[in-house]
Coordinates of C-alpha atoms and ligand atoms in Angstrom, one line a residue:
X1 CA 0.9 77.7 26.8
X2 CA 1.4 75.4 23.9
X3 CA 4.8 75.6 22.3
X4 CA 4.0 73.8 19.1
X5 CA 3.0 76.5 16.6
X6 CA -0.3 76.7 14.8
X7 CA 0.5 76.7 11.1
X8 CA -1.1 79.4 9.0
X9 CA -1.0 79.9 5.2
X10 CA -1.8 83.1 3.4
X11 CA -3.6 82.7 0.1
X12 CA -2.9 86.0 -1.6
X13 CA -0.3 88.6 -0.6
X14 CA -1.5 91.9 -2.1
X15 CA -2.8 95.0 -0.4
X16 CA -4.4 93.1 2.5
X17 CA -2.3 89.9 2.6
X18 CA 1.0 91.8 2.8
X19 CA -0.2 93.8 5.8
X20 CA -1.5 90.6 7.4
X21 CA 2.0 89.0 7.0
X22 CA 3.6 92.2 8.4
X23 CA 1.5 92.3 11.5
X24 CA 1.8 88.5 12.1
X25 CA 5.6 89.1 12.1
X26 CA 5.8 92.3 14.1
X27 CA 3.2 91.3 16.7
X28 CA 4.2 87.6 16.9
X29 CA 4.9 87.6 20.7
X30 CA 1.6 89.4 21.5
X31 CA -0.3 87.1 19.3
X32 CA 1.3 84.1 21.0
X33 CA 0.2 85.4 24.4
X34 CA -3.3 86.2 23.3
X35 CA -3.9 82.9 21.5
X36 CA -2.0 80.6 23.9
X37 CA 0.2 79.2 21.2
X38 CA 2.6 80.6 18.6
X39 CA 1.3 81.1 15.0
X40 CA 3.7 80.4 12.3
X41 CA 3.4 81.7 8.7
X42 CA 4.0 78.4 6.9
X43 CA 3.4 79.4 3.3
X44 CA 2.2 82.2 1.0
X45 CA 0.4 81.5 -2.3
X46 CA 0.6 84.2 -5.0
X47 CA 0.2 84.6 -8.7
X48 CA 3.6 86.3 -9.5
X49 CA 6.3 84.5 -7.5
X50 CA 9.1 86.8 -8.7
X51 CA 7.6 89.9 -7.2
X52 CA 9.7 91.4 -4.4
X53 CA 7.7 91.1 -1.1
X54 CA 9.3 93.0 1.7
X55 CA 9.5 91.2 5.0
X56 CA 8.5 87.8 3.6
X57 CA 10.9 84.8 3.5
X58 CA 11.1 84.0 -0.2
X59 CA 11.2 80.3 0.6
X60 CA 7.5 80.6 1.8
X61 CA 6.3 81.8 -1.6
X62 CA 4.5 79.5 -4.0
X63 CA 2.1 79.6 -6.9
X64 CA 0.7 76.2 -5.9
X65 CA -2.0 77.1 -3.3
X66 CA -3.6 73.7 -3.5
X67 CA -0.4 71.9 -2.7
X68 CA 0.0 74.2 0.3
X69 CA -3.4 73.2 1.6
X70 CA -2.8 69.5 1.1
X71 CA 0.5 69.5 3.0
X72 CA -1.2 67.9 5.9
X73 CA 0.1 70.1 8.7
X74 CA -1.8 73.4 8.1
X75 CA -4.3 74.6 10.8
X76 CA -5.6 77.9 9.3
X77 CA -5.8 79.4 5.8
X78 CA -6.3 83.1 5.3
X79 CA -7.9 83.8 1.9
X80 CA -7.1 87.2 0.6
X81 CA -7.0 86.5 -3.2
X82 CA -10.5 87.8 -3.8
X83 CA -13.0 86.9 -6.6
X84 CA -14.9 83.7 -7.1
X85 CA -12.3 81.3 -8.5
X86 CA -9.8 80.0 -7.4
X87 CA -10.8 81.3 -4.0
X88 CA -13.9 79.1 -3.7
X89 CA -12.1 75.9 -4.6
X90 CA -9.3 76.7 -2.3
X91 CA -11.5 77.4 0.6
X92 CA -13.4 74.2 0.0
X93 CA -10.1 72.3 -0.3
X94 CA -9.0 73.8 3.0
X95 CA -12.1 72.5 4.8
X96 CA -11.7 69.1 3.2
X97 CA -8.2 69.0 4.7
X98 CA -9.3 70.0 8.2
X99 CA -8.2 73.6 7.9
X100 CA -10.3 76.5 9.2
X101 CA -10.6 79.6 7.1
X102 CA -10.5 83.4 7.5
X103 CA -11.6 85.3 4.4
X104 CA -12.0 88.9 3.4
X105 CA -13.9 87.9 0.2
X106 CA -17.3 89.5 0.2
X107 CA -18.0 88.7 -3.5
X108 CA -17.6 85.0 -2.8
X109 CA -19.4 85.0 0.5
X110 CA -22.4 86.9 -1.0
X111 CA -22.6 84.4 -3.9
X112 CA -21.7 81.1 -2.2
X113 CA -21.9 81.8 1.5
X114 CA -24.4 79.1 2.2
X115 CA -22.3 76.3 0.5
X116 CA -19.2 77.5 2.2
X117 CA -20.8 77.5 5.6
X118 CA -22.2 74.0 4.9
X119 CA -18.7 72.8 3.9
X120 CA -17.2 74.3 7.1
X121 CA -19.9 72.7 9.2
X122 CA -19.5 69.3 7.5
X123 CA -15.8 69.2 8.2
X124 CA -16.1 70.8 11.7
X125 CA -14.1 73.9 10.8
X126 CA -14.5 77.6 11.2
X127 CA -15.3 80.2 8.5
X128 CA -14.7 83.8 9.8
X129 CA -15.0 86.9 7.6
X130 CA -15.0 90.1 9.6
X131 CA -12.9 91.8 7.0
X132 CA -15.4 91.1 4.2
X133 CA -17.7 93.9 5.4
X134 CA -16.6 97.5 6.3
X135 CA -12.8 96.9 6.6
X136 CA -11.5 97.4 10.1
X137 CA -14.9 98.0 11.7
X138 CA -16.0 95.2 14.1
X139 CA -19.5 94.7 12.6
X140 CA -19.9 91.1 11.5
X141 CA -19.0 89.6 14.9
X142 CA -21.1 92.1 16.9
X143 CA -24.1 91.4 14.7
X144 CA -23.5 87.6 14.6
X145 CA -22.7 87.2 18.3
X146 CA -23.3 90.3 20.5
X147 CA -26.7 90.9 19.0
X148 CA -27.7 87.3 18.7
X149 CA -30.2 87.7 21.5
X150 CA -31.9 90.7 20.0
X151 CA -34.0 91.3 16.9
X152 CA -32.5 93.5 14.2
X153 CA -35.1 95.4 12.2
X154 CA -33.0 97.8 10.1
X155 CA -29.4 98.3 9.0
X156 CA -28.4 101.4 7.0
X157 CA -24.9 102.6 6.2
X158 CA -22.0 103.4 4.0
X159 CA -20.1 100.1 3.3
X160 CA -17.9 100.9 0.4
X161 CA -14.8 103.1 1.0
X162 CA -13.9 103.7 -2.6
X163 CA -17.2 105.2 -3.5
X164 CA -17.4 107.2 -0.3
X165 CA -13.9 108.6 -1.1
X166 CA -15.0 109.6 -4.6
X167 CA -18.3 111.1 -3.6
X168 CA -16.6 113.0 -0.7
X169 CA -14.0 114.4 -3.1
X170 CA -16.6 115.4 -5.7
X171 CA -18.6 117.2 -3.0
X172 CA -15.9 118.8 -0.9
X173 CA -13.2 119.7 -3.5
X174 CA -15.2 119.5 -6.8
X175 CA -12.8 116.8 -8.0
X176 CA -13.8 114.9 -11.1
X177 CA -15.0 111.3 -10.9
X178 CA -12.0 109.7 -12.7
X179 CA -9.4 111.7 -10.8
X180 CA -11.0 110.7 -7.4
X181 CA -11.3 107.0 -8.5
X182 CA -7.6 107.0 -9.6
X183 CA -6.6 108.3 -6.1
X184 CA -8.8 105.7 -4.3
X185 CA -7.1 103.0 -6.5
X186 CA -3.6 104.2 -5.7
X187 CA -4.4 104.2 -2.0
X188 CA -5.4 100.5 -2.2
X189 CA -9.1 101.0 -1.5
X190 CA -10.6 99.8 -4.8
X191 CA -11.2 96.3 -5.9
X192 CA -9.0 94.6 -8.6
X193 CA -11.8 95.7 -11.0
X194 CA -13.1 99.0 -9.6
X195 CA -16.3 98.5 -11.5
X196 CA -17.3 96.4 -8.5
X197 CA -17.0 99.5 -6.3
X198 CA -18.5 102.2 -8.5
X199 CA -21.4 100.1 -9.9
X200 CA -22.3 99.1 -6.4
X201 CA -21.6 95.3 -6.7
X202 CA -19.1 95.4 -3.7
X203 CA -21.6 97.2 -1.5
X204 CA -24.4 94.9 -2.7
X205 CA -22.3 91.9 -1.7
X206 CA -21.7 93.4 1.8
X207 CA -25.4 94.2 2.0
X208 CA -26.3 90.5 1.2
X209 CA -23.9 89.3 3.9
X210 CA -25.2 91.8 6.5
X211 CA -28.9 91.1 5.6
X212 CA -28.3 87.4 6.1
X213 CA -26.8 87.9 9.5
X214 CA -29.3 90.6 10.6
X215 CA -32.4 88.8 9.7
X216 CA -31.2 85.1 10.1
X217 CA -32.2 84.4 6.5
X218 CA -30.4 83.7 3.2
X219 CA -29.9 86.8 1.1
X220 CA -27.9 86.4 -2.1
X221 CA -26.2 89.1 -4.2
X222 CA -29.0 88.8 -6.8
X223 CA -31.6 89.6 -4.1
X224 CA -30.1 93.0 -3.5
X225 CA -31.4 95.9 -5.6
X226 CA -28.3 97.7 -6.8
X227 CA -27.5 101.1 -8.4
X228 CA -24.0 102.4 -8.7
X229 CA -22.8 106.0 -8.4
X230 CA -21.3 106.6 -11.8
X231 CA -24.3 108.8 -12.8
X232 CA -24.1 111.1 -9.8
X233 CA -23.2 114.5 -11.3
X234 CA -22.0 117.9 -10.1
X235 CA -25.6 119.1 -10.7
X236 CA -26.9 116.5 -8.3
X237 CA -24.5 117.7 -5.6
X238 CA -25.6 121.3 -6.3
X239 CA -29.3 120.3 -6.0
X240 CA -28.5 118.3 -2.8
X241 CA -26.8 121.4 -1.3
X242 CA -29.8 123.5 -2.0
X243 CA -31.8 121.0 0.0
X244 CA -29.3 121.0 2.9
X245 CA -28.2 117.5 1.9
X246 CA -25.2 115.6 0.5
X247 CA -25.1 112.4 -1.5
X248 CA -23.8 109.0 -0.3
X249 CA -23.9 105.5 -1.6
X250 CA -26.1 103.7 1.0
X251 CA -26.8 100.1 1.8
X252 CA -30.3 99.8 3.4
X253 CA -31.7 96.5 4.8
X254 CA -35.1 96.5 6.3
X255 CA -37.5 94.0 7.9
X256 CA -41.1 94.7 6.7
X257 CA -43.4 96.1 9.4
X258 CA -45.3 92.7 9.5
X259 CA -42.0 90.9 10.0
X260 CA -42.8 88.6 7.1
X261 CA -40.3 89.7 4.5
X262 CA -37.1 91.8 4.1
X263 CA -35.7 94.2 1.6
X264 CA -32.1 94.9 0.7
X265 CA -30.9 97.7 -1.5
X266 CA -27.8 99.7 -2.5
X267 CA -28.1 103.1 -4.3
X268 CA -26.9 106.7 -4.1
X269 CA -29.2 108.8 -1.9
X270 CA -29.5 112.3 -0.6
X271 CA -29.2 112.6 3.1
X272 CA -29.5 115.7 5.3
X273 CA -26.2 117.3 6.3
X274 CA -27.4 117.0 9.9
X275 CA -27.4 113.1 9.6
X276 CA -24.3 111.4 11.1
X277 CA -23.7 109.6 7.8
X278 CA -23.3 112.9 6.0
X279 CA -20.0 113.6 7.9
X280 CA -18.5 110.2 7.0
X281 CA -15.5 111.3 4.9
X282 CA -12.9 109.8 2.6
X283 CA -12.8 105.9 2.7
X284 CA -14.5 105.7 6.1
X285 CA -17.6 103.5 6.5
X286 CA -20.4 103.8 9.0
X287 CA -23.3 101.5 9.7
X288 CA -26.4 102.0 11.8
X289 CA -28.0 98.9 13.2
X290 CA -31.5 99.2 14.7
X291 CA -32.4 96.4 17.1
X292 CA -35.6 95.9 19.1
X293 CA -34.0 96.0 22.6
X294 CA -30.6 97.6 21.9
X295 CA -32.1 100.6 20.0
X296 CA -29.9 102.4 17.6
X297 CA -26.2 101.4 17.3
X298 CA -23.6 103.1 15.1
X299 CA -20.4 101.4 13.9
X300 CA -17.8 103.7 12.4
X301 CA -14.2 103.4 11.1
X302 CA -11.9 102.9 8.2
X303 CA -13.7 100.8 5.6
X304 CA -10.9 99.9 3.3
X305 CA -7.1 99.8 2.9
X306 CA -4.4 97.3 3.7
X307 CA -3.6 97.8 7.4
X308 CA -7.2 98.5 8.6
X309 CA -8.5 95.4 6.8
X310 CA -5.6 93.3 8.1
X311 CA -6.7 94.3 11.6
X312 CA -10.0 92.6 11.0
X313 CA -8.3 89.6 9.5
X314 CA -5.9 89.3 12.5
X315 CA -8.9 89.5 14.9
X316 CA -10.5 86.6 13.1
X317 CA -7.2 84.7 13.1
X318 CA -6.9 85.0 16.9
X319 CA -10.5 83.9 17.3
X320 CA -10.1 80.9 15.0
X321 CA -6.8 79.9 16.6
X322 CA -8.4 80.0 20.1
X323 CA -11.2 77.9 18.8
X324 CA -8.7 75.4 17.4
X325 CA -6.9 75.1 20.7
X326 CA -10.2 74.7 22.5
X327 CA -11.2 72.0 19.9
X328 CA -14.3 74.1 19.3
X329 CA -15.8 76.1 16.4
X330 CA -17.5 79.5 16.3
X331 CA -21.0 80.1 15.1
X332 CA -22.0 78.9 11.7
X333 CA -24.7 80.2 9.4
X334 CA -28.0 81.1 10.9
X335 CA -30.7 81.2 8.2
X336 CA -33.7 79.6 10.1
X337 CA -36.2 82.4 9.5
X338 CA -36.2 81.8 5.7
X339 CA -37.8 85.2 5.0
X340 CA -38.5 86.1 1.4
X341 CA -36.7 89.2 0.0
X342 CA -39.3 91.6 -1.4
X343 CA -38.7 93.4 -4.7
X344 CA -37.5 97.0 -4.8
X345 CA -41.0 98.1 -5.9
X346 CA -42.2 97.5 -2.4
X347 CA -39.7 99.8 -0.8
X348 CA -41.2 103.1 0.5
X349 CA -39.1 106.2 0.6
X350 CA -38.9 109.8 -0.6
X351 CA -37.6 110.9 -4.0
X352 CA -35.8 113.9 -5.6
X353 CA -36.7 114.1 -9.3
X354 CA -35.1 116.6 -11.7
X355 CA -36.9 117.2 -15.0
X356 CA -36.1 119.3 -18.1
X357 CA -39.4 120.7 -19.2
X358 CA -40.9 123.3 -21.6
X359 CA -41.3 126.6 -19.9
X360 CA -44.9 127.3 -20.7
X361 CA -48.3 127.6 -19.0
X362 CA -49.8 124.4 -17.7
X363 CA -46.6 122.3 -17.5
X364 CA -46.5 122.4 -13.8
X365 CA -50.1 121.3 -13.5
X366 CA -49.5 118.5 -16.0
X367 CA -46.5 117.2 -14.1
X368 CA -48.4 117.5 -10.7
X369 CA -51.4 115.6 -12.1
X370 CA -49.1 112.8 -13.3
X371 CA -47.7 112.4 -9.8
X372 CA -51.2 112.5 -8.3
X373 CA -52.5 109.9 -10.8
X374 CA -49.8 107.4 -9.6
X375 CA -50.6 108.1 -5.9
X376 CA -47.3 109.9 -5.3
X377 CA -47.7 113.0 -3.2
X378 CA -45.5 116.0 -3.8
X379 CA -43.7 117.8 -0.9
X380 CA -41.9 120.6 -2.7
X381 CA -41.4 121.9 -6.3
X382 CA -38.7 124.2 -7.5
X383 CA -38.7 125.7 -11.0
X384 CA -36.0 127.5 -12.8
X385 CA -36.7 128.9 -16.3
X386 CA -34.4 130.0 -19.1
X387 CA -35.1 130.7 -22.8
X388 CA -38.3 128.7 -23.1
X389 CA -36.9 125.7 -21.2
X390 CA -37.1 125.1 -17.5
X391 CA -35.7 122.7 -14.9
X392 CA -38.2 121.4 -12.4
X393 CA -37.1 119.7 -9.2
X394 CA -39.8 117.8 -7.4
X395 CA -39.3 116.3 -4.0
X396 CA -42.0 113.8 -3.0
X397 CA -43.4 112.5 0.3
X398 CA -42.9 108.8 1.0
X399 CA -44.2 106.6 -1.8
X400 CA -43.6 103.0 -3.0
X401 CA -40.8 102.6 -5.5
X402 CA -43.2 101.0 -7.9
X403 CA -45.4 104.0 -7.8
X404 CA -42.5 106.3 -8.4
X405 CA -41.3 104.2 -11.4
X406 CA -44.8 104.4 -12.9
X407 CA -44.8 108.2 -12.4
X408 CA -41.5 108.6 -14.1
X409 CA -42.5 106.4 -17.0
X410 CA -45.6 108.5 -17.5
X411 CA -43.6 111.8 -17.2
X412 CA -41.3 110.6 -19.9
X413 CA -44.3 110.3 -22.3
X414 CA -45.4 113.9 -21.8
X415 CA -44.7 116.2 -24.8
X416 CA -43.7 119.0 -22.4
X417 CA -41.1 116.9 -20.5
X418 CA -37.9 117.0 -22.5
X419 CA -36.1 114.6 -20.2
X420 CA -35.7 113.2 -16.7
X421 CA -32.3 114.5 -15.7
X422 CA -32.0 112.5 -12.4
X423 CA -33.9 110.5 -9.9
X424 CA -32.5 110.2 -6.4
X425 CA -33.9 108.7 -3.2
X426 CA -33.9 110.9 -0.1
X427 CA -33.0 109.0 3.1
X428 CA -32.2 109.6 6.7
X429 CA -34.9 112.2 7.6
Ligands
LIG1 P1 -4.9 92.4 -4.3 O1 -5.3 92.4 -5.7 O2 -4.0 93.5 -3.8 O3 -4.2 91.0 -3.9 C1 -4.6 89.8 -4.4 C2 -3.6 88.8 -4.1 O4 -4.0 87.5 -4.6 C3 -2.2 89.0 -4.8 O5 -1.1 88.8 -3.9 C4 -2.2 88.1 -5.9 O6 -0.9 87.6 -6.3 C5 -2.9 86.9 -5.3 N1 -3.5 86.0 -6.3 C6 -4.3 86.4 -7.4 N2 -4.7 85.3 -8.0 C7 -4.1 84.2 -7.4 C8 -4.1 82.8 -7.6 N3 -4.7 82.3 -8.6 N4 -3.4 82.1 -6.7 C9 -2.7 82.6 -5.7 N5 -2.7 83.9 -5.5 C10 -3.4 84.7 -6.3 O7 -6.3 92.4 -3.5 P2 -6.6 93.0 -2.0 O8 -5.5 92.6 -1.1 O9 -6.9 94.4 -2.1 O10 -7.9 92.2 -1.7 C11 -7.9 90.9 -1.2 C12 -9.3 90.5 -0.7 O11 -9.6 91.3 0.4 C13 -10.4 90.7 -1.7 O12 -11.4 89.7 -1.5 C14 -11.0 92.1 -1.4 O13 -12.3 92.2 -1.8 C15 -10.9 92.0 0.1 N6 -10.8 93.3 0.8 C16 -10.0 94.3 0.3 C17 -9.9 95.5 1.0 C18 -9.0 96.6 0.5 O14 -9.1 97.7 1.1 N7 -8.1 96.3 -0.4 C19 -10.8 95.7 2.2 C20 -11.6 94.6 2.5 C21 -11.6 93.5 1.9 P3 0.2 88.6 -6.8 O15 0.6 89.5 -5.6 O16 1.3 87.7 -7.3 O17 -0.4 89.4 -7.9
LIG2 N1 -13.1 98.0 -2.4 C1 -13.7 98.0 -1.1 C2 -14.1 99.3 -0.6 C3 -12.6 97.4 -0.1 O1 -13.7 100.3 -1.3 O2 -14.9 99.4 0.3 C4 -13.2 97.2 1.3 O3 -14.1 96.2 1.3

């Protein structure tokens, strides 16, 4: 057992960072045994130094994160500031000063993961980020390491706790969108700017990270098709219920059947109530990974919140500390397949389309013809009429997204179609 401590700095001490500090203190003896050396919290960089931070020695607090990293005696930096800057510069500075990094920052990893991995490799240091995807759930390491000998073909799951919390409340209690978002924010689930959650950017960042790991290729945030959940209405939930479904914001990553390309997308989707993802409540996340030899694996657990996320950060801290003592580093980026990311138009799935139409003879035939002309086959149609107007709900068989978009464009041009009330993909059947 080494007695000289490994020195750790916390960059950020908010919802996640404060829990990391608390666990580092309360579990210090166990961490020492598991690592083989004590870990000492040597500094905490924040934005507002005067804020009271329970359980943290005030002498450790600084606003000068860069100076902390340049001290010359730091072994590991934990970045839990979030966002692009100053996090990116600080992580790079850490590597340049021989410091390994644990980060929970999915936005940064999705945007600049390749450069950060390259910097880590160049300086012979670790970059671990289990907490960046799906909170407490061990997912990044199992995919990066345990499944490294298998071939992952598909990943589908709920990877944003805030939006799952909101959708669950809307569905189960009839709560309004804003009320549910406020509750999720108060519970520490939402990002500093919750637009990142509700517009799907956070889930898209996680999708990019997972796709890169799953398919050993580079997938950036811009490669991920993204739709948020702000347009999901009570009417959509009612429609979903009639079909025996609920609505979830899903991340879906697929390797094409010929293995030559991949797709990555995030959008709300109807899923059958019988599907395991339908019963994922509150801020929980769940991810299915389909691998050639392993078959279907499901990862489930708390997807957000201070303590659950800190658990993942601490797991990484132990791994990186062990590597440091062994004078080794963990796995770096694996992007050797260089597969292209296909556009959303190539994705094949089913659709639920809700139309407001004139309630008169021939409308149904006109609508059906439009679907047929674009090669989209209809599975079911439900019509409800009232005072000369009607709502028409069409559920299709599997079709390419580009064909569906063409159909909707043509439907909008029909005189008898007053509007397209909603379009939702149907998954998990
Ligand atoms: P918070 O906003 O609660 O905390 C951010 C921390 O960073 C604060 O302590 C803040 O200081 C500090 N900070 C901000 N700017 C600077 C700066 N320029 N220099 C030094 N410190 C700074 O965020 P969270 O803890 O919720 O999230 C942190 C990271 O973890 C993000 O990347 C997030 O995406 C990720 N994450 C969050 C989860 C969650 O459930 N909350 C779950 C999984 C990942 P001050 O306290 O003075 O304001
Ligand atoms: N805002 C994120 C979420 C935090 O709600 O999932 C966890 O990454």
